[in-house]
Coordinates of N, CA and C in Angstrom, one line a residue:
Chain A
N1338 N 11.6 9.0 -21.6 CA 10.5 8.7 -22.5 C 9.2 9.0 -21.8
A1339 N 8.2 9.6 -22.6 CA 6.9 9.9 -22.0 C 6.0 8.6 -22.0
G1340 N 6.3 7.6 -22.8 CA 5.5 6.4 -22.9 C 4.3 6.7 -23.8
V1341 N 3.1 6.5 -23.2 CA 1.8 6.8 -24.0 C 1.1 8.0 -23.3
T1342 N 0.9 9.0 -24.1 CA 0.2 10.2 -23.6 C -1.2 10.3 -24.3
Q1343 N -2.1 10.9 -23.6 CA -3.4 11.1 -24.2 C -3.9 12.6 -23.9
T1344 N -4.5 13.2 -24.9 CA -5.1 14.5 -24.7 C -6.4 14.5 -25.3
P1345 N -7.4 15.2 -24.7 CA -7.3 15.8 -23.4 C -7.5 14.8 -22.3
K1346 N -7.4 15.2 -21.0 CA -7.6 14.3 -19.9 C -9.1 14.3 -19.5
F1347 N -9.8 15.4 -19.7 CA -11.2 15.5 -19.4 C -11.9 16.3 -20.5
R1348 N -13.2 15.9 -20.8 CA -13.9 16.7 -21.7 C -15.4 16.5 -21.5
V1349 N -16.2 17.6 -21.6 CA -17.6 17.5 -21.6 C -18.2 18.0 -22.9
L1350 N -19.0 17.2 -23.5 CA -19.6 17.5 -24.8 C -21.1 17.6 -24.7
K1351 N -21.7 18.3 -25.6 CA -23.2 18.2 -25.7 C -23.5 17.2 -26.9
T1352 N -24.6 16.6 -26.8 CA -25.1 15.6 -27.8 C -25.0 16.3 -29.2
G1353 N -24.3 15.6 -30.1 CA -24.2 16.0 -31.5 C -22.9 16.7 -31.8
Q1354 N -22.2 17.1 -30.7 CA -20.9 17.7 -31.0 C -19.9 16.7 -31.4
S1355 N -18.8 17.2 -32.0 CA -17.7 16.3 -32.4 C -16.4 16.6 -31.7
M1356 N -15.6 15.6 -31.6 CA -14.3 15.9 -31.0 C -13.3 14.8 -31.4
T1357 N -12.0 15.1 -31.2 CA -11.0 14.1 -31.5 C -10.1 13.9 -30.3
L1358 N -9.8 12.7 -29.9 CA -8.9 12.3 -28.8 C -7.6 11.9 -29.5
L1359 N -6.5 12.4 -28.9 CA -5.2 12.2 -29.5 C -4.4 11.2 -28.5
C1360 N -3.8 10.2 -29.1 CA -2.9 9.3 -28.4 C -1.5 9.4 -29.1
A1361 N -0.5 9.5 -28.3 CA 0.9 9.6 -28.8 C 1.8 8.6 -28.0
Q1362 N 2.6 7.9 -28.7 CA 3.6 7.0 -28.1 C 5.0 7.3 -28.7
D1363 N 6.0 7.2 -27.8 CA 7.4 7.4 -28.2 C 8.2 6.2 -28.1
M1364 N 7.6 5.0 -28.2 CA 8.3 3.8 -28.0 C 8.5 3.0 -29.3
N1365 N 8.1 3.7 -30.4 CA 8.2 3.1 -31.8 C 7.4 1.8 -31.9
H1366 N 6.3 1.8 -31.2 CA 5.5 0.6 -31.3 C 4.6 0.6 -32.6
E1367 N 4.5 -0.7 -33.1 CA 3.7 -0.8 -34.3 C 2.2 -0.8 -34.0
Y1368 N 1.8 -1.4 -32.9 CA 0.4 -1.6 -32.6 C -0.1 -0.5 -31.7
M1369 N -1.3 0.0 -32.0 CA -1.9 0.9 -31.1 C -3.4 0.6 -31.0
Y1370 N -4.0 0.9 -29.9 CA -5.4 0.5 -29.6 C -6.2 1.6 -28.9
W1371 N -7.4 1.6 -29.1 CA -8.4 2.5 -28.4 C -9.4 1.6 -27.7
Y1372 N -9.5 1.8 -26.3 CA -10.5 1.1 -25.5 C -11.4 2.1 -24.8
R1373 N -12.6 1.6 -24.4 CA -13.4 2.3 -23.5 C -13.7 1.5 -22.3
Q1374 N -13.8 2.1 -21.2 CA -14.0 1.4 -19.9 C -15.3 2.0 -19.3
D1375 N -16.3 1.1 -19.0 CA -17.5 1.5 -18.4 C -17.7 0.7 -17.1
P1376 N -18.5 1.3 -16.2 CA -18.7 0.7 -14.9 C -19.2 -0.7 -15.1
G1377 N -18.7 -1.7 -14.3 CA -19.2 -3.0 -14.4 C -18.8 -3.8 -15.6
M1378 N -18.0 -3.2 -16.5 CA -17.6 -4.0 -17.7 C -16.1 -3.9 -17.8
G1379 N -15.6 -4.9 -18.5 CA -14.2 -4.9 -18.8 C -13.9 -3.9 -19.9
L1380 N -12.6 -3.5 -20.0 CA -12.2 -2.7 -21.2 C -12.7 -3.3 -22.5
R1381 N -13.2 -2.5 -23.4 CA -13.6 -3.0 -24.6 C -12.9 -2.3 -25.8
L1382 N -12.5 -3.1 -26.8 CA -11.7 -2.5 -27.9 C -12.6 -1.8 -28.9
I1383 N -12.3 -0.6 -29.2 CA -13.1 0.2 -30.1 C -12.5 0.0 -31.6
H1384 N -11.2 0.4 -31.7 CA -10.5 0.2 -33.0 C -9.1 0.0 -32.6
Y1385 N -8.3 -0.6 -33.6 CA -6.9 -0.7 -33.4 C -6.2 -0.5 -34.7
S1386 N -4.8 -0.5 -34.6 CA -4.0 -0.3 -35.8 C -2.8 -1.1 -35.6
V1387 N -2.4 -1.8 -36.7 CA -1.2 -2.7 -36.7 C -0.1 -2.0 -37.4
G1388 N -0.2 -0.8 -37.8 CA 0.9 -0.1 -38.4 C 0.4 1.2 -39.0
E1389 N 1.4 2.1 -39.3 CA 1.1 3.4 -39.9 C 0.2 3.2 -41.1
G1390 N -0.9 4.0 -41.2 CA -1.8 3.9 -42.3 C -2.8 2.8 -42.3
T1391 N -2.8 2.0 -41.3 CA -3.8 0.9 -41.2 C -4.6 1.0 -40.0
T1392 N -5.9 0.7 -40.1 CA -6.8 0.6 -38.9 C -7.8 -0.5 -39.1
A1393 N -8.3 -1.0 -38.0 CA -9.2 -2.1 -38.0 C -10.3 -1.9 -36.9
K1394 N -11.5 -2.5 -37.1 CA -12.5 -2.4 -36.1 C -12.3 -3.4 -35.0
G1395 N -12.7 -3.0 -33.8 CA -12.6 -3.8 -32.6 C -14.0 -4.3 -32.3
E1396 N -14.3 -4.4 -31.0 CA -15.5 -5.0 -30.5 C -16.7 -4.0 -30.6
V1397 N -16.4 -2.7 -30.3 CA -17.5 -1.7 -30.3 C -17.1 -0.5 -31.1
P1398 N -17.1 -0.6 -32.5 CA -16.6 0.5 -33.3 C -17.6 1.5 -33.7
D1399 N -18.9 1.2 -33.5 CA -19.9 2.1 -34.0 C -19.9 3.5 -33.4
G1400 N -20.0 4.6 -34.2 CA -20.0 5.9 -33.6 C -18.6 6.5 -33.5
Y1401 N -17.6 5.7 -33.9 CA -16.2 6.2 -33.8 C -15.4 6.0 -35.1
N1402 N -14.5 6.9 -35.3 CA -13.6 6.7 -36.4 C -12.1 7.0 -35.9
V1403 N -11.2 6.4 -36.6 CA -9.8 6.5 -36.2 C -8.9 6.8 -37.4
S1404 N -7.7 7.3 -37.1 CA -6.7 7.5 -38.2 C -5.3 7.3 -37.6
R1405 N -4.4 6.7 -38.4 CA -3.0 6.5 -38.0 C -2.1 7.0 -39.1
L1406 N -2.1 8.3 -39.2 CA -1.3 8.9 -40.3 C 0.2 8.9 -40.0
K1407 N 0.5 8.9 -38.7 CA 1.9 8.8 -38.3 C 2.0 7.6 -37.3
K1408 N 3.1 7.0 -37.3 CA 3.3 5.8 -36.5 C 3.1 6.1 -35.0
Q1409 N 3.5 7.3 -34.6 CA 3.5 7.6 -33.2 C 2.1 8.1 -32.7
N1410 N 1.2 8.4 -33.6 CA -0.1 9.0 -33.2 C -1.2 8.1 -33.7
F1411 N -2.3 8.0 -32.8 CA -3.5 7.3 -33.1 C -4.6 8.2 -32.7
L1412 N -5.5 8.6 -33.6 CA -6.5 9.6 -33.3 C -7.9 8.8 -33.2
L1413 N -8.7 9.2 -32.2 CA -10.0 8.6 -32.1 C -11.0 9.8 -32.3
G1414 N -11.9 9.7 -33.2 CA -12.9 10.7 -33.5 C -14.3 10.3 -33.2
L1415 N -15.1 11.3 -32.6 CA -16.5 11.1 -32.4 C -17.1 12.2 -33.3
E1416 N -17.8 11.8 -34.3 CA -18.4 12.7 -35.3 C -19.7 13.4 -34.7
S1417 N -20.5 12.7 -34.0 CA -21.7 13.2 -33.4 C -21.9 12.5 -32.1
A1418 N -21.4 13.1 -31.0 CA -21.4 12.5 -29.7 C -22.8 12.2 -29.2
A1419 N -22.9 11.0 -28.5 CA -24.2 10.6 -27.9 C -23.9 10.3 -26.4
P1420 N -24.9 10.4 -25.6 CA -24.7 10.1 -24.2 C -24.2 8.7 -23.9
S1421 N -24.5 7.8 -24.8 CA -24.0 6.4 -24.6 C -22.5 6.3 -24.8
Q1422 N -21.9 7.4 -25.3 CA -20.4 7.4 -25.4 C -19.7 8.1 -24.2
T1423 N -20.5 8.4 -23.2 CA -19.9 8.8 -21.9 C -19.1 7.6 -21.4
S1424 N -17.8 7.8 -21.2 CA -17.0 6.7 -20.8 C -15.6 7.2 -20.4
V1425 N -14.7 6.3 -20.0 CA -13.3 6.6 -19.9 C -12.6 5.9 -21.0
Y1426 N -11.8 6.7 -21.8 CA -11.2 6.1 -23.0 C -9.7 5.9 -22.7
F1427 N -9.2 4.8 -23.0 CA -7.8 4.5 -22.9 C -7.2 4.1 -24.2
C1428 N -6.0 4.6 -24.4 CA -5.2 4.3 -25.6 C -4.1 3.4 -25.1
A1429 N -3.6 2.5 -25.9 CA -2.5 1.6 -25.5 C -1.7 1.3 -26.8
S1430 N -0.4 0.9 -26.5 CA 0.4 0.5 -27.7 C 1.2 -0.7 -27.3
S1431 N 1.7 -1.4 -28.3 CA 2.5 -2.6 -28.0 C 3.4 -2.9 -29.3
E1432 N 4.4 -3.7 -29.0 CA 5.2 -4.1 -30.1 C 4.4 -5.1 -31.0
H1433 N 4.9 -5.5 -32.1 CA 4.3 -6.5 -33.0 C 4.4 -7.8 -32.2
P1434 N 3.3 -8.5 -32.0 CA 3.3 -9.8 -31.3 C 4.4 -10.8 -31.8
G1435 N 4.6 -10.7 -33.1 CA 5.6 -11.7 -33.6 C 7.0 -11.4 -33.3
T1436 N 7.3 -10.2 -32.9 CA 8.7 -9.8 -32.6 C 9.0 -9.7 -31.2
S1437 N 8.0 -9.9 -30.3 CA 8.3 -9.7 -28.9 C 7.6 -10.9 -28.1
N1438 N 8.3 -11.5 -27.3 CA 7.7 -12.6 -26.5 C 7.0 -12.0 -25.3
R1439 N 7.1 -10.7 -25.1 CA 6.4 -10.1 -23.9 C 5.1 -9.5 -24.3
N1440 N 5.1 -8.8 -25.5 CA 3.9 -8.3 -26.0 C 3.1 -7.5 -25.0
E1441 N 3.8 -6.8 -24.1 CA 3.1 -6.0 -23.1 C 2.4 -4.8 -23.7
Q1442 N 1.2 -4.5 -23.3 CA 0.5 -3.3 -23.7 C 0.8 -2.2 -22.7
F1443 N 1.2 -1.0 -23.2 CA 1.4 0.1 -22.4 C 0.2 1.1 -22.6
F1444 N -0.3 1.5 -21.5 CA -1.5 2.3 -21.5 C -1.3 3.7 -21.2
G1445 N -2.1 4.6 -21.9 CA -2.1 6.0 -21.5 C -2.9 6.2 -20.3
P1446 N -2.9 7.4 -19.8 CA -3.6 7.8 -18.5 C -5.1 7.8 -18.6
G1447 N -5.7 7.8 -19.8 CA -7.1 7.8 -19.9 C -7.7 9.2 -20.1
T1448 N -8.8 9.3 -20.8 CA -9.6 10.5 -21.0 C -11.0 10.3 -20.5
R1449 N -11.4 11.1 -19.6 CA -12.8 11.0 -19.1 C -13.7 11.9 -19.9
L1450 N -14.6 11.3 -20.7 CA -15.5 12.0 -21.5 C -17.0 11.9 -21.0
T1451 N -17.6 13.0 -20.9 CA -19.0 13.1 -20.6 C -19.8 13.7 -21.7
V1452 N -20.8 13.1 -22.1 CA -21.7 13.6 -23.2 C -23.1 13.9 -22.6
L1453 N -23.4 15.2 -22.6 CA -24.7 15.6 -22.0 C -25.9 15.5 -23.0
Chain B
K602 N -22.6 -15.5 -20.9 CA -21.5 -15.7 -20.1 C -20.3 -15.0 -20.7
N603 N -19.5 -14.2 -19.8 CA -18.3 -13.6 -20.3 C -17.3 -14.6 -20.6
E604 N -16.4 -14.2 -21.6 CA -15.4 -15.1 -22.0 C -14.2 -15.1 -21.0
V605 N -14.1 -14.1 -20.2 CA -13.1 -14.0 -19.2 C -13.9 -13.6 -17.9
E606 N -13.7 -14.5 -16.9 CA -14.4 -14.3 -15.6 C -13.4 -14.2 -14.5
Q607 N -13.5 -13.2 -13.6 CA -12.6 -13.1 -12.5 C -13.4 -13.2 -11.2
S608 N -12.7 -13.8 -10.2 CA -13.3 -13.9 -8.9 C -12.2 -13.7 -7.8
P609 N -12.5 -13.1 -6.7 CA -13.8 -12.4 -6.5 C -13.9 -11.1 -7.2
Q610 N -15.1 -10.5 -7.1 CA -15.2 -9.1 -7.7 C -14.6 -8.1 -6.8
N611 N -14.8 -8.3 -5.5 CA -14.3 -7.4 -4.4 C -13.6 -8.2 -3.4
L612 N -12.5 -7.7 -2.8 CA -11.7 -8.4 -1.8 C -11.1 -7.4 -0.9
T613 N -11.3 -7.6 0.4 CA -10.7 -6.8 1.4 C -9.7 -7.7 2.2
A614 N -8.6 -7.1 2.7 CA -7.6 -7.9 3.4 C -7.0 -7.0 4.4
Q615 N -6.4 -7.6 5.5 CA -5.5 -6.9 6.4 C -4.1 -7.0 5.9
E616 N -3.4 -5.9 6.2 CA -2.0 -5.9 5.8 C -1.3 -7.2 6.2
G617 N -0.5 -7.7 5.3 CA 0.3 -8.9 5.6 C -0.4 -10.2 5.1
E618 N -1.6 -10.1 4.8 CA -2.3 -11.4 4.4 C -1.9 -11.8 3.0
F619 N -2.0 -13.1 2.7 CA -1.8 -13.6 1.4 C -3.1 -13.5 0.5
I620 N -2.9 -13.0 -0.7 CA -4.1 -12.7 -1.5 C -4.1 -13.6 -2.8
T621 N -5.2 -14.1 -3.1 CA -5.3 -14.8 -4.4 C -6.5 -14.3 -5.2
I622 N -6.3 -13.9 -6.5 CA -7.3 -13.5 -7.4 C -7.3 -14.5 -8.6
N623 N -8.5 -14.9 -8.9 CA -8.6 -16.0 -10.0 C -9.2 -15.4 -11.3
C624 N -8.8 -16.1 -12.4 CA -9.3 -15.7 -13.7 C -9.5 -17.0 -14.5
S625 N -10.7 -17.2 -15.0 CA -11.0 -18.3 -15.9 C -11.5 -17.8 -17.2
Y626 N -11.1 -18.5 -18.3 CA -11.5 -18.1 -19.6 C -12.0 -19.3 -20.4
S627 N -12.8 -19.0 -21.4 CA -13.5 -20.0 -22.2 C -13.1 -20.1 -23.6
V628 N -12.0 -19.4 -24.0 CA -11.6 -19.3 -25.4 C -10.2 -19.8 -25.5
G629 N -9.7 -20.1 -26.8 CA -8.3 -20.4 -27.0 C -7.5 -19.2 -27.0
I630 N -6.4 -19.2 -26.3 CA -5.6 -18.0 -26.1 C -4.1 -18.3 -26.5
S631 N -3.4 -17.2 -26.8 CA -2.0 -17.3 -27.0 C -1.2 -16.8 -25.8
A632 N -1.9 -15.9 -25.0 CA -1.3 -15.4 -23.8 C -2.3 -14.8 -22.9
L633 N -1.9 -14.7 -21.6 CA -2.8 -14.1 -20.6 C -2.0 -13.0 -19.9
H634 N -2.7 -11.8 -19.7 CA -2.1 -10.7 -19.1 C -2.8 -10.4 -17.7
W635 N -2.0 -10.0 -16.8 CA -2.5 -9.4 -15.5 C -2.1 -7.9 -15.5
L636 N -3.1 -7.1 -15.2 CA -2.9 -5.6 -15.2 C -3.3 -5.1 -13.9
Q637 N -2.8 -4.0 -13.5 CA -3.2 -3.3 -12.3 C -3.7 -1.9 -12.6
Q638 N -4.9 -1.5 -12.1 CA -5.4 -0.2 -12.3 C -5.4 0.5 -11.0
H639 N -4.7 1.6 -10.9 CA -4.6 2.3 -9.7 C -5.8 3.1 -9.4
P640 N -6.0 3.5 -8.1 CA -7.2 4.4 -7.8 C -7.3 5.6 -8.7
G641 N -6.2 6.2 -9.1 CA -6.3 7.3 -10.0 C -6.6 7.0 -11.4
G642 N -6.7 5.7 -11.8 CA -7.1 5.3 -13.1 C -6.1 4.7 -14.0
G643 N -4.8 5.0 -13.7 CA -3.7 4.5 -14.6 C -3.6 3.0 -14.6
I644 N -3.3 2.4 -15.8 CA -3.2 1.0 -15.9 C -1.8 0.6 -16.2
V645 N -1.3 -0.4 -15.5 CA 0.1 -0.9 -15.8 C 0.0 -2.4 -15.9
S646 N 0.9 -2.9 -16.8 CA 0.9 -4.3 -17.0 C 1.8 -5.0 -15.9
L647 N 1.3 -6.1 -15.3 CA 2.1 -6.8 -14.3 C 2.8 -8.0 -14.9
F648 N 2.1 -8.8 -15.6 CA 2.6 -10.0 -16.1 C 2.0 -10.4 -17.5
M649 N 2.7 -11.1 -18.3 CA 2.2 -11.7 -19.5 C 2.6 -13.2 -19.4
L650 N 1.7 -14.1 -19.5 CA 2.0 -15.6 -19.3 C 1.5 -16.3 -20.5
S651 N 2.2 -17.3 -20.9 CA 1.7 -18.3 -21.9 C 1.7 -19.7 -21.3
S652 N 2.5 -19.9 -20.2 CA 2.6 -21.1 -19.5 C 3.2 -20.9 -18.2
G653 N 3.0 -21.9 -17.2 CA 3.8 -21.9 -16.0 C 3.5 -20.8 -15.0
K654 N 4.6 -20.2 -14.6 CA 4.5 -19.3 -13.4 C 5.6 -18.2 -13.6
K655 N 5.2 -17.0 -13.1 CA 6.1 -15.9 -13.1 C 6.1 -15.2 -11.8
K656 N 7.2 -14.6 -11.3 CA 7.3 -14.0 -10.1 C 8.0 -12.6 -10.2
H657 N 7.4 -11.6 -9.6 CA 8.0 -10.3 -9.6 C 7.8 -9.7 -8.2
G658 N 8.8 -9.7 -7.4 CA 8.7 -9.1 -6.1 C 7.7 -10.0 -5.3
R659 N 6.7 -9.3 -4.7 CA 5.7 -10.1 -3.9 C 4.5 -10.6 -4.8
L660 N 4.6 -10.4 -6.1 CA 3.5 -10.9 -7.0 C 4.0 -12.2 -7.7
I661 N 3.0 -13.1 -7.7 CA 3.2 -14.4 -8.4 C 2.0 -14.6 -9.3
A662 N 2.3 -15.0 -10.6 CA 1.2 -15.3 -11.5 C 1.4 -16.7 -12.0
T663 N 0.3 -17.5 -12.0 CA 0.4 -18.8 -12.6 C -0.7 -19.0 -13.6
I664 N -0.5 -20.0 -14.5 CA -1.5 -20.3 -15.5 C -1.5 -21.8 -15.7
N665 N -2.8 -22.3 -15.9 CA -2.9 -23.7 -16.2 C -3.7 -23.8 -17.5
I666 N -3.0 -24.0 -18.6 CA -3.6 -23.9 -19.9 C -4.7 -25.0 -20.1
Q667 N -4.5 -26.2 -19.6 CA -5.5 -27.3 -19.8 C -6.8 -26.9 -19.1
E668 N -6.7 -26.3 -17.9 CA -7.9 -25.9 -17.1 C -8.4 -24.5 -17.5
K669 N -7.7 -23.8 -18.3 CA -8.1 -22.5 -18.7 C -8.3 -21.6 -17.5
H670 N -7.2 -21.5 -16.7 CA -7.3 -20.8 -15.4 C -6.0 -20.2 -15.0
S671 N -6.1 -19.0 -14.5 CA -4.9 -18.3 -14.0 C -5.1 -17.7 -12.6
S672 N -4.1 -17.6 -11.8 CA -4.2 -17.0 -10.5 C -3.1 -15.9 -10.4
L673 N -3.5 -14.9 -9.7 CA -2.5 -13.9 -9.3 C -2.5 -13.9 -7.7
H674 N -1.3 -14.1 -7.2 CA -1.1 -14.1 -5.8 C -0.2 -12.9 -5.3
I675 N -0.6 -12.3 -4.2 CA 0.2 -11.3 -3.6 C 0.6 -11.7 -2.2
T676 N 1.8 -11.8 -2.0 CA 2.3 -12.2 -0.6 C 2.6 -11.0 0.2
A677 N 2.3 -11.1 1.5 CA 2.6 -10.0 2.5 C 2.0 -8.7 2.0
S678 N 0.6 -8.8 1.8 CA -0.1 -7.6 1.2 C 0.1 -6.3 2.0
H679 N 0.1 -5.2 1.3 CA 0.3 -3.9 1.8 C -0.7 -2.9 1.3
P680 N -1.1 -1.9 2.1 CA -2.1 -1.0 1.6 C -1.8 -0.4 0.2
R681 N -0.6 -0.3 -0.1 CA -0.3 0.3 -1.5 C -0.6 -0.7 -2.6
D682 N -1.0 -2.0 -2.2 CA -1.5 -2.9 -3.2 C -2.9 -2.7 -3.6
S683 N -3.6 -1.8 -2.8 CA -5.0 -1.6 -3.1 C -5.2 -1.0 -4.5
A684 N -5.9 -1.7 -5.3 CA -6.1 -1.4 -6.7 C -7.1 -2.3 -7.3
V685 N -7.4 -2.1 -8.6 CA -8.2 -3.1 -9.3 C -7.3 -3.9 -10.2
Y686 N -7.4 -5.2 -10.1 CA -6.5 -6.2 -10.8 C -7.4 -6.8 -11.9
I687 N -6.8 -6.7 -13.2 CA -7.6 -7.0 -14.4 C -6.8 -8.2 -15.1
C688 N -7.6 -9.2 -15.4 CA -7.1 -10.3 -16.2 C -7.5 -10.0 -17.7
A689 N -6.7 -10.3 -18.6 CA -7.0 -10.1 -20.1 C -6.3 -11.3 -20.8
V690 N -7.0 -11.8 -21.8 CA -6.5 -12.9 -22.7 C -6.4 -12.4 -24.1
R691 N -5.3 -12.9 -24.7 CA -5.1 -12.6 -26.2 C -5.7 -13.8 -26.9
I692 N -6.7 -13.6 -27.7 CA -7.3 -14.6 -28.5 C -6.3 -15.2 -29.4
Y693 N -6.3 -16.6 -29.5 CA -5.3 -17.3 -30.3 C -5.4 -16.8 -31.8
N694 N -4.3 -16.5 -32.3 CA -4.2 -16.1 -33.7 C -4.8 -14.7 -34.1
T695 N -5.0 -13.9 -33.1 CA -5.5 -12.5 -33.3 C -4.6 -11.5 -32.6
D696 N -4.9 -10.3 -32.8 CA -4.1 -9.2 -32.1 C -4.9 -8.6 -31.0
K697 N -6.1 -9.2 -30.6 CA -7.0 -8.6 -29.7 C -7.0 -9.2 -28.3
L698 N -7.2 -8.3 -27.3 CA -7.3 -8.7 -26.0 C -8.8 -8.7 -25.5
I699 N -9.2 -9.6 -24.7 CA -10.5 -9.6 -24.1 C -10.2 -9.5 -22.6
F700 N -10.9 -8.5 -21.9 CA -10.6 -8.2 -20.6 C -11.7 -8.7 -19.6
G701 N -11.3 -9.1 -18.4 CA -12.2 -9.4 -17.4 C -12.7 -8.1 -16.8
T702 N -13.7 -8.1 -15.9 CA -14.2 -6.9 -15.3 C -13.4 -6.4 -14.1
G703 N -12.4 -7.2 -13.7 CA -11.5 -6.7 -12.6 C -11.9 -7.2 -11.2
T704 N -10.9 -7.2 -10.4 CA -11.1 -7.5 -8.9 C -10.6 -6.3 -8.1
R705 N -11.5 -5.7 -7.4 CA -11.2 -4.6 -6.6 C -10.6 -5.0 -5.2
L706 N -9.3 -4.8 -5.0 CA -8.7 -5.2 -3.7 C -8.4 -3.9 -2.8
Q707 N -8.8 -4.1 -1.6 CA -8.5 -3.1 -0.6 C -7.8 -3.7 0.5
V708 N -6.6 -3.2 0.9 CA -5.8 -3.8 1.9 C -5.7 -2.7 3.0
F709 N -6.2 -3.1 4.2 CA -6.2 -2.2 5.3 C -5.0 -2.4 6.3
P710 N -4.5 -1.3 6.8 CA -3.4 -1.4 7.8 C -3.8 -2.1 9.0

């Protein structure tokens, strides 16, 4: 099993450009999450999904959109990138909290995004 | 004030030393997670706790729900334990985690 994979691993954008980050998991997890990690701050939740076709806002959703058309994929879109979105982005997945007493989150390797 | 506070922020140790990293939180939780972030950036889950104590190899995690406090202990530390250790709490009755800012541990031979 590959676990959680993210593409791309690195990307440099100019202000105003758009891009999509792809997260894929092969563990049949219901829940998927997008986080950003910035220096001196904890991971912050951008958006999450509790199942195929559903998405919800997290702590810092502005400037991002997401889609979960297939259970195994969770896409994060930046429609018009800004320098404030320079960050490392992590995707994670987990089982439904109600069905697992471990509820461990499995993380992807991260995407380092720089917006100039 | 952050809802999840970790201490210390940075920690250096000699190989073999006993390490303690602390996490305090100010919200109602259903579970607490300890994560390890390697120097290369990858994040792995170490423990999930809702009460008591868990042990895995040289790692021990404890939680005191009444005091809203958890500790991560590393016995007989080794240079390969050098990483950032992150505490995260699952807010009661939600699907969301709130993360601490992490403790950077360096273990020297």
